[in-house]
Amino acid sequence: MTLLEARNLKKRFGGVQAVAGVDLEVRAGEVVGLIGPNGAGKTTTFNLIAGALLPDEGSVRFLGRDVTRWPAHRRAHLGIARTFQIPQPLAELSVLENVLVPLARAALRRVLPLGPYRRPERIARARELLVRVGLEAHAEQPAGRLPLGMKKRLEVARALALEPRLLLLDEPLAGLTLREAEGILELIAGLREGIGVVLVEHNVRLALGVCDRAVVMDAGRVIAAGPPEAVKRDPRVIRAYLGEEADA
Ligand SMILES: Nc1ncnc2c1ncn2[C@@H]1O[C@H](COP(=O)(O)OP(=O)(O)OP(=O)(O)O)[C@@H](O)[C@H]1O
Ligand SMILES: [Mg+2]
């Protein structure tokens, strides 16, 4: 079942064509890797899909509906959740409370009673989500003091609290040790049941282990798409990354 169909998305910032005609499809039950060097347009593409930005051209269909002009919160209600490249937990609140906030939001949208008698259930659900992302032992800690790897896990738990059909993960592996990254990859692999996941990642090799399909962007365009193994060997992909090394 196709969840997301983005067609010919374009977004320009002043003189920079950040996204220059991107197509992206995501089906339920798959992890799609959205790969590309710095500045390729990955985060901008996420912003166009999640509704943080409106495209100059193109369309976004989600669950068969045209959501191109919808504000972000309506798309979130329909089932698009995202994590941010730089984790943004509510630093003063505990890890558990950080998950309770989006759970309360999800309850609101379903017009469930928000009264105190619902709270124990929400706490139980928040704890379940923390178990799912491996943070149960840190539930009472202030979120701001978690190490980066755990903040990234918390981001995933907060996004899952919205019970998304499509989960957009913006560089959940960046800045992590290999060991932390492997832990998150395992977590991501377990998410795909029933929902679609788009994983933005810079490092081709790391991401492709978990992806069912890869879409590679460079300079605002999709330069390769297909099975991870084929994409990894694609000369255009190799060239995009070599160019980046030469720039560095
Ligand atoms: N709000 C903005 N205003 C101006 N330029 C922007 C804005 N957002 C992105 N850009 C530019 O658009 C291009 C694409 O940026 P984007 O953040 O989408 O890339 P990315 O693939 O996510 O890169 P990275 O791997 O570094 O996160 C870059 O040249 C960036 O500088
Ligand atoms: Mg980015």
GROMACS .gro file of C-alpha atoms and ligand atoms in nm:
model
  280
    1MET     CA    1   0.000   0.000   0.000
    2THR     CA    2   0.139   0.339  -0.102
    3LEU     CA    3   0.147   0.585   0.187
    4LEU     CA    4   0.332   0.876   0.039
    5GLU     CA    5   0.361   1.004  -0.315
    6ALA     CA    6   0.564   1.319  -0.355
    7ARG     CA    7   0.589   1.441  -0.714
    8ASN     CA    8   0.823   1.692  -0.870
    9LEU     CA    9   0.887   1.879  -0.546
   10LYS     CA   10   1.075   2.206  -0.587
   11LYS     CA   11   1.194   2.456  -0.333
   12ARG     CA   12   1.423   2.752  -0.382
   13PHE     CA   13   1.585   2.969  -0.116
   14GLY     CA   14   1.709   3.288  -0.277
   15GLY     CA   15   1.973   3.174  -0.523
   16VAL     CA   16   1.979   2.813  -0.402
   17GLN     CA   17   1.756   2.554  -0.567
   18ALA     CA   18   1.750   2.334  -0.258
   19VAL     CA   19   1.506   2.081  -0.404
   20ALA     CA   20   1.486   2.066  -0.781
   21GLY     CA   21   1.212   1.823  -0.881
   22VAL     CA   22   1.213   1.534  -0.636
   23ASP     CA   23   0.984   1.231  -0.658
   24LEU     CA   24   0.954   1.007  -0.355
   25GLU     CA   25   0.722   0.718  -0.289
   26VAL     CA   26   0.694   0.526   0.034
   27ARG     CA   27   0.488   0.213   0.094
   28ALA     CA   28   0.375   0.069   0.423
   29GLY     CA   29   0.628  -0.172   0.568
   30GLU     CA   30   0.937  -0.038   0.400
   31VAL     CA   31   1.239   0.159   0.510
   32VAL     CA   32   1.352   0.398   0.239
   33GLY     CA   33   1.697   0.546   0.270
   34LEU     CA   34   1.720   0.908   0.162
   35ILE     CA   35   2.091   0.944   0.114
   36GLY     CA   36   2.310   1.227   0.001
   37PRO     CA   37   2.601   1.454   0.082
   38ASN     CA   38   2.575   1.782   0.276
   39GLY     CA   39   2.338   2.031   0.122
   40ALA     CA   40   2.181   1.773  -0.112
   41GLY     CA   41   1.830   1.882  -0.010
   42LYS     CA   42   1.733   1.595   0.220
   43THR     CA   43   1.608   1.801   0.514
   44THR     CA   44   1.429   2.041   0.282
   45THR     CA   45   1.254   1.744   0.122
   46PHE     CA   46   1.145   1.631   0.470
   47ASN     CA   47   1.019   1.980   0.545
   48LEU     CA   48   0.811   1.976   0.228
   49ILE     CA   49   0.664   1.637   0.314
   50ALA     CA   50   0.596   1.717   0.679
   51GLY     CA   51   0.461   2.064   0.601
   52ALA     CA   52   0.722   2.280   0.770
   53LEU     CA   53   0.770   2.433   0.424
   54LEU     CA   54   0.543   2.469   0.124
   55PRO     CA   55   0.686   2.372  -0.215
   56ASP     CA   56   0.723   2.616  -0.503
   57GLU     CA   57   0.604   2.337  -0.730
   58GLY     CA   58   0.498   1.978  -0.706
   59SER     CA   59   0.259   1.782  -0.490
   60VAL     CA   60   0.247   1.566  -0.180
   61ARG     CA   61  -0.014   1.295  -0.152
   62PHE     CA   62  -0.049   1.103   0.171
   63LEU     CA   63  -0.296   0.819   0.227
   64GLY     CA   64  -0.455   0.913  -0.104
   65ARG     CA   65  -0.515   1.277  -0.009
   66ASP     CA   66  -0.351   1.583  -0.153
   67VAL     CA   67  -0.181   1.742   0.150
   68THR     CA   68   0.050   1.972  -0.048
   69ARG     CA   69  -0.086   2.288   0.115
   70TRP     CA   70  -0.180   2.145   0.451
   71PRO     CA   71  -0.012   2.288   0.761
   72ALA     CA   72   0.226   2.060   0.947
   73HIS     CA   73  -0.008   1.985   1.238
   74ARG     CA   74  -0.282   1.856   1.007
   75ARG     CA   75  -0.035   1.628   0.831
   76ALA     CA   76   0.084   1.508   1.172
   77HIS     CA   77  -0.276   1.426   1.260
   78LEU     CA   78  -0.309   1.228   0.942
   79GLY     CA   79  -0.001   1.027   1.035
   80ILE     CA   80   0.323   1.195   0.928
   81ALA     CA   81   0.574   1.215   1.214
   82ARG     CA   82   0.931   1.329   1.193
   83THR     CA   83   1.242   1.358   1.402
   84PHE     CA   84   1.486   1.646   1.374
   85GLN     CA   85   1.847   1.636   1.267
   86ILE     CA   86   1.936   1.806   1.596
   87PRO     CA   87   1.729   1.645   1.873
   88GLN     CA   88   1.496   1.895   2.038
   89PRO     CA   89   1.379   1.738   2.364
   90LEU     CA   90   1.207   1.948   2.628
   91ALA     CA   91   1.535   1.966   2.817
   92GLU     CA   92   1.398   2.044   3.164
   93LEU     CA   93   1.138   1.770   3.155
   94SER     CA   94   1.210   1.407   3.230
   95VAL     CA   95   1.249   1.153   2.954
   96LEU     CA   96   0.908   1.009   3.045
   97GLU     CA   97   0.741   1.351   3.038
   98ASN     CA   98   0.893   1.412   2.697
   99VAL     CA   99   0.694   1.116   2.568
  100LEU     CA  100   0.382   1.212   2.762
  101VAL     CA  101   0.357   1.545   2.580
  102PRO     CA  102   0.306   1.400   2.230
  103LEU     CA  103   0.084   1.126   2.379
  104ALA     CA  104  -0.140   1.397   2.521
  105ARG     CA  105  -0.142   1.562   2.180
  106ALA     CA  106  -0.240   1.236   2.013
  107ALA     CA  107  -0.519   1.191   2.269
  108LEU     CA  108  -0.647   1.541   2.196
  109ARG     CA  109  -0.668   1.471   1.829
  110ARG     CA  110  -0.874   1.160   1.888
  111VAL     CA  111  -1.097   1.358   2.122
  112LEU     CA  112  -1.024   1.116   2.401
  113PRO     CA  113  -1.095   1.241   2.748
  114LEU     CA  114  -0.787   1.413   2.880
  115GLY     CA  115  -0.899   1.396   3.243
  116PRO     CA  116  -0.668   1.273   3.515
  117TYR     CA  117  -0.809   0.921   3.497
  118ARG     CA  118  -0.650   0.884   3.156
  119ARG     CA  119  -0.312   0.973   3.289
  120PRO     CA  120  -0.208   0.632   3.429
  121GLU     CA  121  -0.279   0.479   3.090
  122ARG     CA  122  -0.074   0.742   2.918
  123ILE     CA  123   0.212   0.686   3.158
  124ALA     CA  124   0.192   0.313   3.091
  125ARG     CA  125   0.198   0.381   2.716
  126ALA     CA  126   0.492   0.621   2.754
  127ARG     CA  127   0.682   0.355   2.945
  128GLU     CA  128   0.609   0.102   2.670
  129LEU     CA  129   0.752   0.340   2.414
  130LEU     CA  130   1.061   0.393   2.628
  131VAL     CA  131   1.109   0.017   2.647
  132ARG     CA  132   1.074   0.002   2.269
  133VAL     CA  133   1.357   0.251   2.220
  134GLY     CA  134   1.567   0.116   2.507
  135LEU     CA  135   1.536   0.414   2.741
  136GLU     CA  136   1.325   0.265   3.019
  137ALA     CA  137   1.610   0.289   3.268
  138HIS     CA  138   1.636   0.664   3.203
  139ALA     CA  139   1.268   0.754   3.235
  140GLU     CA  140   1.309   0.990   3.529
  141GLN     CA  141   1.622   1.170   3.409
  142PRO     CA  142   1.605   1.521   3.266
  143ALA     CA  143   1.602   1.479   2.888
  144GLY     CA  144   1.850   1.761   2.837
  145ARG     CA  145   2.122   1.564   3.011
  146LEU     CA  146   2.100   1.251   2.799
  147PRO     CA  147   2.395   1.174   2.576
  148LEU     CA  148   2.331   1.235   2.205
  149GLY     CA  149   2.264   0.869   2.121
  150MET     CA  150   1.989   0.852   2.381
  151LYS     CA  151   1.844   1.186   2.273
  152LYS     CA  152   1.808   1.037   1.927
  153ARG     CA  153   1.625   0.738   2.072
  154LEU     CA  154   1.400   0.973   2.264
  155GLU     CA  155   1.318   1.157   1.940
  156VAL     CA  156   1.204   0.827   1.793
  157ALA     CA  157   0.986   0.753   2.097
  158ARG     CA  158   0.828   1.100   2.077
  159ALA     CA  159   0.752   1.051   1.709
  160LEU     CA  160   0.609   0.702   1.771
  161ALA     CA  161   0.380   0.847   2.038
  162LEU     CA  162   0.187   1.012   1.754
  163GLU     CA  163   0.119   0.666   1.610
  164PRO     CA  164   0.241   0.766   1.267
  165ARG     CA  165   0.184   0.580   0.943
  166LEU     CA  166   0.495   0.746   0.803
  167LEU     CA  167   0.801   0.821   1.009
  168LEU     CA  168   1.064   1.060   0.876
  169LEU     CA  169   1.398   1.022   1.053
  170ASP     CA  170   1.647   1.299   0.981
  171GLU     CA  171   1.999   1.167   1.036
  172PRO     CA  172   1.927   0.962   1.348
  173LEU     CA  173   2.278   0.817   1.322
  174ALA     CA  174   2.479   1.135   1.278
  175GLY     CA  175   2.731   1.205   1.551
  176LEU     CA  176   2.693   0.865   1.712
  177THR     CA  177   2.959   0.606   1.780
  178LEU     CA  178   2.942   0.302   1.555
  179ARG     CA  179   2.801   0.103   1.844
  180GLU     CA  180   2.527   0.357   1.917
  181ALA     CA  181   2.448   0.379   1.546
  182GLU     CA  182   2.411   0.002   1.521
  183GLY     CA  183   2.171   0.009   1.815
  184ILE     CA  184   1.954   0.269   1.643
  185LEU     CA  185   1.966   0.079   1.313
  186GLU     CA  186   1.834  -0.226   1.492
  187LEU     CA  187   1.557  -0.015   1.639
  188ILE     CA  188   1.470   0.127   1.296
  189ALA     CA  189   1.463  -0.218   1.139
  190GLY     CA  190   1.199  -0.314   1.395
  191LEU     CA  191   0.981  -0.011   1.318
  192ARG     CA  192   0.884  -0.096   0.965
  193GLU     CA  193   0.598  -0.329   1.056
  194GLY     CA  194   0.291  -0.159   0.921
  195ILE     CA  195   0.443   0.184   0.882
  196GLY     CA  196   0.668   0.348   0.629
  197VAL     CA  197   1.002   0.487   0.736
  198VAL     CA  198   1.228   0.730   0.555
  199LEU     CA  199   1.579   0.737   0.692
  200VAL     CA  200   1.796   1.032   0.602
  201GLU     CA  201   2.159   0.946   0.629
  202HIS     CA  202   2.482   1.078   0.500
  203ASN     CA  203   2.682   0.760   0.524
  204VAL     CA  204   2.574   0.529   0.242
  205ARG     CA  205   2.726   0.215   0.381
  206LEU     CA  206   2.576   0.257   0.727
  207ALA     CA  207   2.225   0.331   0.604
  208LEU     CA  208   2.199   0.073   0.333
  209GLY     CA  209   2.217  -0.217   0.576
  210VAL     CA  210   1.869  -0.139   0.703
  211CYS     CA  211   1.703   0.005   0.391
  212ASP     CA  212   1.473  -0.187   0.158
  213ARG     CA  213   1.521   0.081  -0.105
  214ALA     CA  214   1.748   0.378  -0.143
  215VAL     CA  215   1.699   0.718  -0.301
  216VAL     CA  216   2.013   0.923  -0.345
  217MET     CA  217   2.002   1.301  -0.376
  218ASP     CA  218   2.267   1.543  -0.486
  219ALA     CA  219   2.226   1.916  -0.544
  220GLY     CA  220   1.849   1.900  -0.506
  221ARG     CA  221   1.793   1.612  -0.744
  222VAL     CA  222   1.744   1.238  -0.720
  223ILE     CA  223   2.050   1.095  -0.892
  224ALA     CA  224   1.985   0.725  -0.822
  225ALA     CA  225   1.713   0.507  -0.677
  226GLY     CA  226   1.665   0.136  -0.631
  227PRO     CA  227   1.791  -0.161  -0.435
  228PRO     CA  228   2.064  -0.059  -0.188
  229GLU     CA  229   2.333  -0.281  -0.339
  230ALA     CA  230   2.286  -0.140  -0.689
  231VAL     CA  231   2.267   0.218  -0.565
  232LYS     CA  232   2.590   0.182  -0.370
  233ARG     CA  233   2.775   0.086  -0.689
  234ASP     CA  234   2.608   0.348  -0.909
  235PRO     CA  235   2.881   0.565  -1.067
  236ARG     CA  236   2.670   0.880  -1.015
  237VAL     CA  237   2.650   0.807  -0.645
  238ILE     CA  238   3.021   0.740  -0.618
  239ARG     CA  239   3.092   1.062  -0.808
  240ALA     CA  240   2.865   1.269  -0.579
  241TYR     CA  241   3.054   1.145  -0.278
  242LEU     CA  242   3.396   1.179  -0.436
  243GLY     CA  243   3.309   1.539  -0.520
  244GLU     CA  244   3.228   1.594  -0.159
  245GLU     CA  245   3.558   1.448  -0.044
  246ALA     CA  246   3.740   1.672  -0.289
  247ASP     CA  247   3.554   1.975  -0.148
  248ALA     CA  248   3.642   1.883   0.210
  249LIG     N1  249   1.586   2.798   0.530
  249LIG     C1  250   1.682   2.805   0.439
  249LIG     N2  251   1.721   2.924   0.386
  249LIG     C2  252   1.817   2.930   0.293
  249LIG     N3  253   1.882   2.823   0.243
  249LIG     C3  254   1.848   2.704   0.290
  249LIG     C4  255   1.746   2.688   0.390
  249LIG     N4  256   1.734   2.555   0.418
  249LIG     C5  257   1.822   2.493   0.339
  249LIG     N5  258   1.891   2.581   0.263
  249LIG     C6  259   1.993   2.546   0.161
  249LIG     O1  260   1.936   2.449   0.076
  249LIG     C7  261   2.032   2.350   0.043
  249LIG     C8  262   1.979   2.213   0.088
  249LIG     O2  263   1.980   2.211   0.230
  249LIG     P1  264   1.927   2.087   0.314
  249LIG     O3  265   1.935   2.127   0.455
  249LIG     O4  266   1.796   2.043   0.263
  249LIG     O5  267   2.037   1.976   0.280
  249LIG     P2  268   2.066   1.836   0.350
  249LIG     O6  269   2.073   1.735   0.240
  249LIG     O7  270   1.969   1.812   0.460
  249LIG     O8  271   2.213   1.859   0.407
  249LIG     P3  272   2.281   1.803   0.543
  249LIG     O9  273   2.332   1.666   0.511
  249LIG    O10  274   2.396   1.899   0.564
  249LIG    O11  275   2.181   1.806   0.651
  249LIG     C9  276   2.161   2.391   0.107
  249LIG    O12  277   2.236   2.463   0.014
  249LIG    C10  278   2.116   2.480   0.221
  249LIG    O13  279   2.214   2.576   0.253
  250MG      MG  280   1.986   1.784   0.660
   0.00000   0.00000   0.00000
